[in-house]
Tab-separated table of C-alpha atoms in Angstrom:
chain	number	residue	atom	x	y	z
A	16	LYS	CA	-33.867	-10.753	-9.285
A	17	GLY	CA	-32.463	-7.609	-10.758
A	18	ILE	CA	-29.563	-5.369	-11.553
A	19	LEU	CA	-28.761	-1.960	-10.117
A	20	TYR	CA	-25.858	0.279	-11.007
A	21	PHE	CA	-24.422	3.606	-9.953
A	22	PRO	CA	-24.558	6.105	-12.841
A	23	LYS	CA	-21.332	8.079	-13.288
A	24	LEU	CA	-21.863	11.750	-12.463
A	25	LYS	CA	-20.541	14.236	-15.029
A	26	ASN	CA	-20.216	16.915	-12.360
A	27	GLU	CA	-20.722	17.208	-8.610
A	28	PHE	CA	-24.096	18.957	-8.962
A	29	GLU	CA	-25.667	16.294	-11.125
A	30	LEU	CA	-27.329	14.465	-8.233
A	31	VAL	CA	-30.584	13.656	-10.040
A	32	GLU	CA	-33.103	10.864	-9.669
A	33	GLY	CA	-32.256	7.702	-11.559
A	34	GLU	CA	-34.703	5.178	-12.909
A	35	VAL	CA	-35.373	1.784	-11.346
A	36	LYS	CA	-38.014	-0.199	-13.213
A	37	LEU	CA	-40.062	-2.688	-11.168
A	38	TYR	CA	-41.528	-5.912	-12.603
A	39	ASN	CA	-43.677	-8.764	-11.350
A	40	ASN	CA	-42.759	-11.937	-13.273
A	41	GLN	CA	-41.629	-9.832	-16.247
A	42	VAL	CA	-44.809	-7.741	-16.138
A	43	PHE	CA	-43.924	-4.048	-15.816
A	44	VAL	CA	-45.412	-2.494	-12.662
A	45	ALA	CA	-43.959	1.012	-12.285
A	46	ASP	CA	-40.867	3.231	-12.116
A	47	ASN	CA	-39.249	4.499	-8.921
A	48	ILE	CA	-41.774	3.489	-6.257
A	49	LYS	CA	-40.401	5.072	-3.098
A	50	GLU	CA	-42.143	2.570	-0.833
A	51	VAL	CA	-40.252	-0.255	-2.569
A	52	ILE	CA	-36.965	1.402	-3.524
A	53	PRO	CA	-35.382	3.268	-0.588
A	54	GLU	CA	-35.153	6.996	-1.308
A	55	PHE	CA	-31.359	7.103	-1.515
A	56	LEU	CA	-31.281	4.178	-3.958
A	57	LEU	CA	-33.626	6.018	-6.321
A	58	LEU	CA	-30.438	7.712	-7.513
A	59	LEU	CA	-29.446	4.366	-9.041
A	60	LYS	CA	-30.566	2.913	-12.334
A	61	GLY	CA	-31.641	-0.605	-13.243
A	62	ALA	CA	-34.487	-3.084	-12.992
A	63	ILE	CA	-35.908	-5.422	-10.342
A	64	ASP	CA	-38.264	-8.357	-10.925
A	65	CYS	CA	-40.053	-9.584	-7.808
A	66	PRO	CA	-43.005	-12.034	-7.787
A	67	ASP	CA	-44.023	-10.768	-4.324
A	68	LEU	CA	-44.425	-7.230	-5.602
A	69	PRO	CA	-48.144	-6.295	-5.665
A	70	LEU	CA	-49.616	-5.139	-8.931
A	71	ASN	CA	-51.666	-2.624	-6.940
A	72	VAL	CA	-49.209	0.232	-6.492
A	73	SER	CA	-51.468	2.752	-4.779
A	74	ARG	CA	-49.621	4.613	-2.013
A	75	SER	CA	-52.060	3.609	0.756
A	76	PHE	CA	-51.755	-0.079	-0.178
A	77	LEU	CA	-47.967	-0.054	-0.447
A	78	GLN	CA	-47.504	1.696	2.901
A	79	ASN	CA	-49.390	-1.062	4.714
A	80	ASP	CA	-48.077	-4.076	2.807
A	81	LYS	CA	-45.553	-6.148	4.825
A	82	ASP	CA	-44.041	-7.691	1.709
A	83	VAL	CA	-43.187	-4.230	0.370
A	84	SER	CA	-41.301	-3.336	3.552
A	85	ARG	CA	-39.479	-6.677	3.424
A	86	ILE	CA	-38.494	-6.139	-0.231
A	87	SER	CA	-37.183	-2.660	0.559
A	88	LYS	CA	-34.959	-3.929	3.384
A	89	HIS	CA	-33.749	-6.802	1.208
A	90	ILE	CA	-32.698	-4.404	-1.572
A	91	ILE	CA	-30.678	-2.326	0.922
A	92	LYS	CA	-29.024	-5.482	2.228
A	93	LYS	CA	-28.124	-6.735	-1.260
A	94	VAL	CA	-26.528	-3.416	-2.237
A	95	ALA	CA	-24.540	-3.276	1.008
A	96	ASP	CA	-23.495	-6.941	0.761
A	97	LYS	CA	-22.240	-6.468	-2.799
A	98	LEU	CA	-20.187	-3.394	-1.902
A	99	ASN	CA	-18.746	-5.159	1.164
A	100	SER	CA	-17.856	-8.165	-0.974
A	101	ILE	CA	-15.965	-6.072	-3.550
A	102	PHE	CA	-14.229	-4.183	-0.720
A	103	LYS	CA	-12.983	-7.427	0.854
A	104	ASN	CA	-12.150	-9.409	-2.275
A	105	GLU	CA	-11.242	-6.804	-4.915
A	106	ARG	CA	-9.909	-3.879	-2.902
A	107	GLU	CA	-7.914	-2.279	-5.737
A	108	LYS	CA	-10.938	-2.340	-8.040
A	109	TYR	CA	-13.099	-0.984	-5.210
A	110	ASN	CA	-10.697	1.915	-4.583
A	111	GLU	CA	-10.705	2.793	-8.281
A	112	PHE	CA	-14.455	3.290	-8.540
A	113	PHE	CA	-15.237	4.475	-5.002
A	114	ASP	CA	-14.524	8.122	-5.856
A	115	ASP	CA	-17.247	7.893	-8.519
A	116	ILE	CA	-19.881	6.393	-6.184
A	117	GLN	CA	-18.942	8.005	-2.875
A	118	ILE	CA	-21.683	10.625	-3.067
A	119	PHE	CA	-24.315	7.873	-3.391
A	120	ILE	CA	-22.870	5.978	-0.425
A	121	LYS	CA	-22.672	9.070	1.776
A	122	PHE	CA	-26.201	10.132	0.844
A	123	GLY	CA	-27.417	6.633	1.699
A	124	CYS	CA	-25.749	6.753	5.110
A	125	LEU	CA	-27.373	10.120	5.865
A	126	LYS	CA	-30.830	8.895	4.812
A	127	ASP	CA	-30.713	5.426	6.391
A	128	GLU	CA	-28.622	4.645	9.478
A	129	GLY	CA	-29.328	0.948	8.921
A	130	PHE	CA	-27.488	1.180	5.597
A	131	TYR	CA	-24.614	2.986	7.329
A	132	ASP	CA	-24.343	0.228	9.934
A	133	LYS	CA	-24.043	-2.335	7.132
A	134	ILE	CA	-21.541	-0.412	4.990
A	135	LYS	CA	-19.507	1.608	7.545
A	136	ASP	CA	-16.440	-0.661	7.519
A	137	SER	CA	-16.242	-0.451	3.710
A	138	ILE	CA	-16.310	3.339	3.418
A	139	VAL	CA	-12.913	4.564	2.245
A	140	PHE	CA	-11.421	8.022	1.898
A	141	LYS	CA	-8.801	9.222	-0.555
A	142	THR	CA	-5.847	10.903	1.156
A	143	ILE	CA	-3.483	13.705	0.174
A	144	ASN	CA	-0.910	10.946	-0.422
A	145	ASP	CA	-3.163	9.448	-3.123
A	146	GLU	CA	-4.138	6.401	-1.056
A	147	HIS	CA	-7.535	5.042	-0.050
A	148	ILE	CA	-8.003	4.347	3.632
A	149	THR	CA	-10.844	3.501	6.023
A	150	LEU	CA	-11.651	5.798	8.910
A	151	LYS	CA	-10.594	3.101	11.374
A	152	ASP	CA	-7.193	2.673	9.695
A	153	TYR	CA	-6.649	6.448	9.523
A	154	LEU	CA	-7.338	6.858	13.251
A	155	GLU	CA	-5.079	3.931	14.118
A	156	LYS	CA	-2.260	5.304	11.967
A	157	ALA	CA	-2.528	8.781	13.500
A	158	LYS	CA	-3.278	7.937	17.141
A	159	ASP	CA	0.201	8.879	18.387
A	160	LYS	CA	0.078	12.276	16.642
A	161	HIS	CA	-3.540	13.407	16.986
A	162	GLU	CA	-5.779	10.860	18.686
A	163	ASN	CA	-9.438	10.738	17.610
A	164	LYS	CA	-8.970	13.687	15.244
A	165	VAL	CA	-9.363	13.418	11.477
A	166	PHE	CA	-7.820	16.150	9.338
A	167	TYR	CA	-9.262	16.787	5.886
A	168	VAL	CA	-9.025	19.054	2.858
A	169	ASN	CA	-11.858	20.106	0.571
A	170	ASP	CA	-9.912	22.138	-1.996
A	171	LEU	CA	-6.498	20.889	-3.065
A	172	GLU	CA	-5.542	24.231	-4.639
A	173	LYS	CA	-6.737	26.637	-1.935
A	174	GLN	CA	-5.240	24.528	0.842
A	175	ALA	CA	-2.005	23.651	-0.997
A	176	GLN	CA	0.143	25.497	1.560
A	177	TYR	CA	-1.365	23.529	4.438
A	178	ILE	CA	-1.078	20.237	2.544
A	179	LYS	CA	2.659	20.860	2.064
A	180	LEU	CA	2.957	21.610	5.760
A	181	PHE	CA	1.234	18.339	6.672
A	182	LYS	CA	3.544	16.361	4.415
A	183	GLU	CA	6.595	18.062	5.927
A	184	TYR	CA	5.464	16.851	9.345
A	185	ASP	CA	4.685	13.365	8.002
A	186	LEU	CA	0.967	13.868	8.605
A	187	ASP	CA	-1.905	12.653	6.469
A	188	ALA	CA	-5.324	14.104	5.668
A	189	ILE	CA	-8.341	12.813	3.791
A	190	ILE	CA	-10.005	14.554	0.859
A	191	LEU	CA	-13.649	15.574	1.330
A	192	ASN	CA	-14.830	17.520	-1.712
A	193	THR	CA	-18.422	16.478	-2.405
A	194	PRO	CA	-21.401	18.804	-1.794
A	195	ILE	CA	-22.677	16.717	1.137
A	196	ASP	CA	-19.409	16.172	3.021
A	197	ASN	CA	-20.155	18.919	5.542
A	198	ASN	CA	-23.283	17.010	6.574
A	199	PHE	CA	-21.537	13.651	6.330
A	200	ILE	CA	-18.717	14.477	8.735
A	201	SER	CA	-21.231	15.848	11.243
A	202	PHE	CA	-23.044	12.519	10.941
A	203	LEU	CA	-19.789	10.574	11.448
A	204	GLU	CA	-18.988	12.643	14.539
A	205	TYR	CA	-22.440	11.788	15.881
A	206	LYS	CA	-21.921	8.076	15.171
A	207	GLY	CA	-18.232	7.863	16.149
A	208	GLU	CA	-17.431	8.089	19.835
A	209	GLY	CA	-15.247	11.127	20.433
A	210	VAL	CA	-14.068	11.406	16.819
A	211	LYS	CA	-13.708	14.983	15.557
A	212	PHE	CA	-13.046	16.260	12.022
A	213	ALA	CA	-10.927	19.344	11.417
A	214	ARG	CA	-9.911	20.953	8.146
A	215	VAL	CA	-6.159	21.360	7.659
A	216	ASP	CA	-6.451	25.131	7.967
A	217	SER	CA	-8.250	24.981	11.324
A	218	ASP	CA	-6.614	24.561	14.744
A	219	ILE	CA	-3.518	22.431	14.132
A	220	SER	CA	-1.527	23.563	17.169
A	221	ASP	CA	-1.575	20.055	18.645
A	222	VAL	CA	0.280	18.550	15.706
A	223	LEU	CA	2.719	21.429	15.231
A	224	LYS	CA	3.596	21.896	18.859
A	225	GLU	CA	7.217	21.183	19.677
A	226	LYS	CA	8.006	18.471	22.197
A	227	GLU	CA	9.814	20.912	24.496
A	228	GLU	CA	9.214	24.616	24.940
A	229	ASN	CA	12.287	26.773	24.498
A	230	GLU	CA	12.250	29.216	27.409
A	231	ASP	CA	15.186	31.145	25.924
A	232	ASN	CA	12.929	32.489	23.161
A	233	LYS	CA	9.933	33.253	25.363
A	234	GLU	CA	10.768	36.946	25.757
A	235	ASP	CA	11.243	37.406	21.993
A	236	ASN	CA	8.058	35.477	21.265
A	237	ASP	CA	6.051	37.577	23.696
A	238	LYS	CA	7.433	40.736	22.089
A	239	LEU	CA	6.511	39.548	18.585
A	240	ILE	CA	2.976	38.674	19.667
A	241	GLU	CA	2.627	42.122	21.244
A	242	LEU	CA	3.841	43.820	18.040
A	243	PHE	CA	1.365	41.922	15.859
A	244	LYS	CA	-1.517	42.405	18.296
A	245	ASN	CA	-0.991	46.156	18.194
A	246	ALA	CA	-0.996	46.047	14.387
A	247	VAL	CA	-3.687	43.490	13.463
A	248	SER	CA	-5.648	42.721	16.647
A	249	ASP	CA	-8.962	43.741	15.049
A	250	LYS	CA	-8.513	41.227	12.225
A	251	VAL	CA	-7.711	38.024	14.135
A	252	LYS	CA	-8.860	36.355	17.318
A	253	ASP	CA	-5.540	34.924	18.410
A	254	ILE	CA	-1.810	35.138	17.603
A	255	SER	CA	0.708	32.381	18.345
A	256	ILE	CA	4.245	31.415	17.367
A	257	GLN	CA	5.452	28.074	16.024
A	258	LYS	CA	8.783	26.926	14.663
A	259	LEU	CA	7.743	25.630	11.233
A	260	LYS	CA	10.054	23.436	9.175
A	261	LYS	CA	9.472	25.539	6.076
A	262	GLU	CA	11.496	28.710	6.707
A	263	GLU	CA	10.089	30.516	3.627
A	264	THR	CA	6.607	30.795	5.183
A	265	PRO	CA	6.311	33.887	7.429
A	266	ALA	CA	2.858	33.085	8.777
A	267	MET	CA	-0.300	31.011	8.364
A	268	VAL	CA	-3.941	31.794	9.066
A	269	LEU	CA	-6.195	29.214	10.699
A	270	ILE	CA	-9.992	29.383	10.797
A	271	SER	CA	-11.946	27.557	13.506
A	272	GLU	CA	-13.777	24.447	12.334
A	273	GLU	CA	-17.027	25.474	14.056
A	274	SER	CA	-17.064	28.908	12.452
A	275	ARG	CA	-16.327	27.533	8.990
A	276	ARG	CA	-19.064	24.883	9.229
A	277	MET	CA	-21.593	27.475	10.355
A	278	ALA	CA	-20.673	29.677	7.382
A	279	GLU	CA	-21.048	26.739	4.978
A	280	MET	CA	-24.420	25.752	6.466
A	281	GLN	CA	-25.542	29.356	6.077
A	282	LYS	CA	-24.478	29.302	2.427
A	283	GLN	CA	-25.981	25.870	1.745
A	284	PHE	CA	-29.349	26.332	3.424
A	285	GLY	CA	-29.713	30.120	3.385
A	286	MET	CA	-30.165	30.208	7.154
A	287	GLN	CA	-32.194	33.282	8.097
A	288	GLY	CA	-30.704	35.772	10.530
A	289	LEU	CA	-27.110	34.703	9.875
A	290	GLY	CA	-26.514	36.627	6.684
A	291	ASN	CA	-24.166	39.133	8.299
A	292	MET	CA	-22.540	36.864	10.861
A	293	PRO	CA	-18.843	37.819	11.047
A	294	ILE	CA	-16.292	35.027	11.058
A	295	SER	CA	-13.142	37.181	10.899
A	296	ASN	CA	-12.718	37.064	14.677
A	297	ASP	CA	-12.386	33.290	14.494
A	298	LYS	CA	-9.181	33.584	12.493
A	299	SER	CA	-5.903	32.768	14.234
A	300	LEU	CA	-2.502	33.947	13.020
A	301	VAL	CA	0.463	31.580	13.429
A	302	LEU	CA	3.866	33.244	13.086
A	303	ASN	CA	6.881	31.201	11.992
A	304	SER	CA	9.843	31.886	14.288
A	305	ASN	CA	12.117	30.228	11.710
A	306	ASN	CA	11.330	32.902	9.120
A	307	LYS	CA	13.777	35.743	8.422
A	308	ILE	CA	11.030	38.347	7.896
A	309	ILE	CA	9.464	37.592	11.289
A	310	ASN	CA	12.857	37.894	12.979
A	311	LYS	CA	13.516	41.131	11.087
A	312	VAL	CA	10.328	42.595	12.586
A	313	LEU	CA	11.752	41.871	16.013
A	314	GLU	CA	14.997	43.653	15.104
A	315	LEU	CA	13.141	46.719	13.779
A	316	SER	CA	11.184	47.014	17.043
A	317	LYS	CA	14.401	47.952	18.879
A	318	ASP	CA	14.159	51.376	17.222
A	319	GLN	CA	11.058	53.296	18.311
A	320	GLY	CA	11.106	55.248	15.075
A	321	ASN	CA	10.011	52.132	13.163
A	322	GLU	CA	6.527	51.810	14.664
A	323	GLU	CA	4.635	52.814	11.492
A	324	LYS	CA	6.847	50.634	9.296
A	325	ILE	CA	6.347	47.637	11.631
A	326	LYS	CA	2.579	48.101	11.540
A	327	LYS	CA	2.578	48.020	7.733
A	328	ILE	CA	4.819	44.929	7.635
A	329	CYS	CA	2.650	43.066	10.177
A	330	ASN	CA	-0.488	43.780	8.156
A	331	GLN	CA	1.312	42.749	4.981
A	332	ILE	CA	2.348	39.431	6.549
A	333	LEU	CA	-1.238	38.770	7.636
A	334	ASP	CA	-2.648	39.597	4.190
A	335	LEU	CA	-0.075	37.356	2.488
A	336	ALA	CA	-1.181	34.509	4.744
A	337	LEU	CA	-4.831	35.217	3.879
A	338	ILE	CA	-4.064	35.364	0.152
A	339	SER	CA	-2.301	31.996	0.276
A	340	GLY	CA	-5.586	30.476	1.443
A	341	GLN	CA	-7.672	32.733	-0.827
A	342	ASN	CA	-9.395	34.262	2.208
A	343	LEU	CA	-8.813	37.956	1.487
A	344	ASP	CA	-11.937	39.906	0.487
A	345	ALA	CA	-12.104	42.692	-2.114
A	346	GLU	CA	-11.648	45.520	0.396
A	347	GLY	CA	-8.724	43.739	2.014
A	348	LEU	CA	-7.123	43.141	-1.371
A	349	GLU	CA	-7.313	46.837	-2.233
A	350	LYS	CA	-5.597	47.753	1.052
A	351	PHE	CA	-2.981	45.067	0.413
A	352	ILE	CA	-2.143	46.507	-3.027
A	353	ASN	CA	-1.886	50.064	-1.715
A	354	ARG	CA	0.299	48.925	1.177
A	355	SER	CA	2.503	46.919	-1.219
A	356	ASN	CA	3.183	50.081	-3.196
A	357	GLU	CA	4.051	51.979	-0.020
A	358	LEU	CA	6.468	49.243	1.093
A	359	LEU	CA	8.113	49.242	-2.334
A	360	LEU	CA	8.732	52.976	-1.984
A	361	LEU	CA	10.283	52.398	1.437
A	362	ALA	CA	12.521	49.662	0.015
A	363	LEU	CA	13.657	51.980	-2.788
């Protein structure tokens, strides 16, 4: 018998060990015995009274005691069963508190695949549309638009531009903003057959691609790509053109999912030898053919005397796209400010 509860975290870095007190017929035995309480459940708080629990709590004894192993598995099962029960019978209540306990659940899945197998159908994700949805339901809902691909955001402010774009195209994305989500989605990709996760500012060409290519604009598009390559080729890996619904947006910058994850792993674990790994060449620039500024660049190119002006405008467009995602470094920001002043003089 016993009671366990998930303590509410005051901030995302407060992942500290809880306190589970163990009793044998109301006789206190010990706190937080890792052989009895699975490691990931040591984050919980509460008390457990078990008459089969040995009073001898030496590590060598506990590691070889069959009852201890059986108790540990039973505790995992009870926690999973309770969560599954609330998910099935009190879904609204479950959705309300899941955001507060998600880090415990995800940590448990990473530490114990058996726990994941028990709880996987009850794991929900909050979406940019303020809903809670299972991974299975998300994939089913999106299969006609991007099969087996899950889009996510991890910073609602930094990725606001991309979130608006997704909503304009009637697309959904889940919110992954806990410290262990990078590891968790890698785990889900390993467990899920063919399922891939991609942040909303990674490669989204599949979902933005028009149903039919307009051959009439191919020559103009090729010219625009050539102009931008000559101006910013050292800053981005690839340049493409899309007809975005939002005309006010001249361009967007995408960063490859693989590159971003490597950079986050480097930051999280301090991976040796990767300290100076460049990721700038994994950036892709998407130009919006519906934007007046982009079309104006094409018009200016008809006069060969505008080459220097076009180069400045192309770099300005790229930097604006980087700033919108807060991806411009200090040196780039200084160049952007100086160039802004030069363009203001030209305008005057």
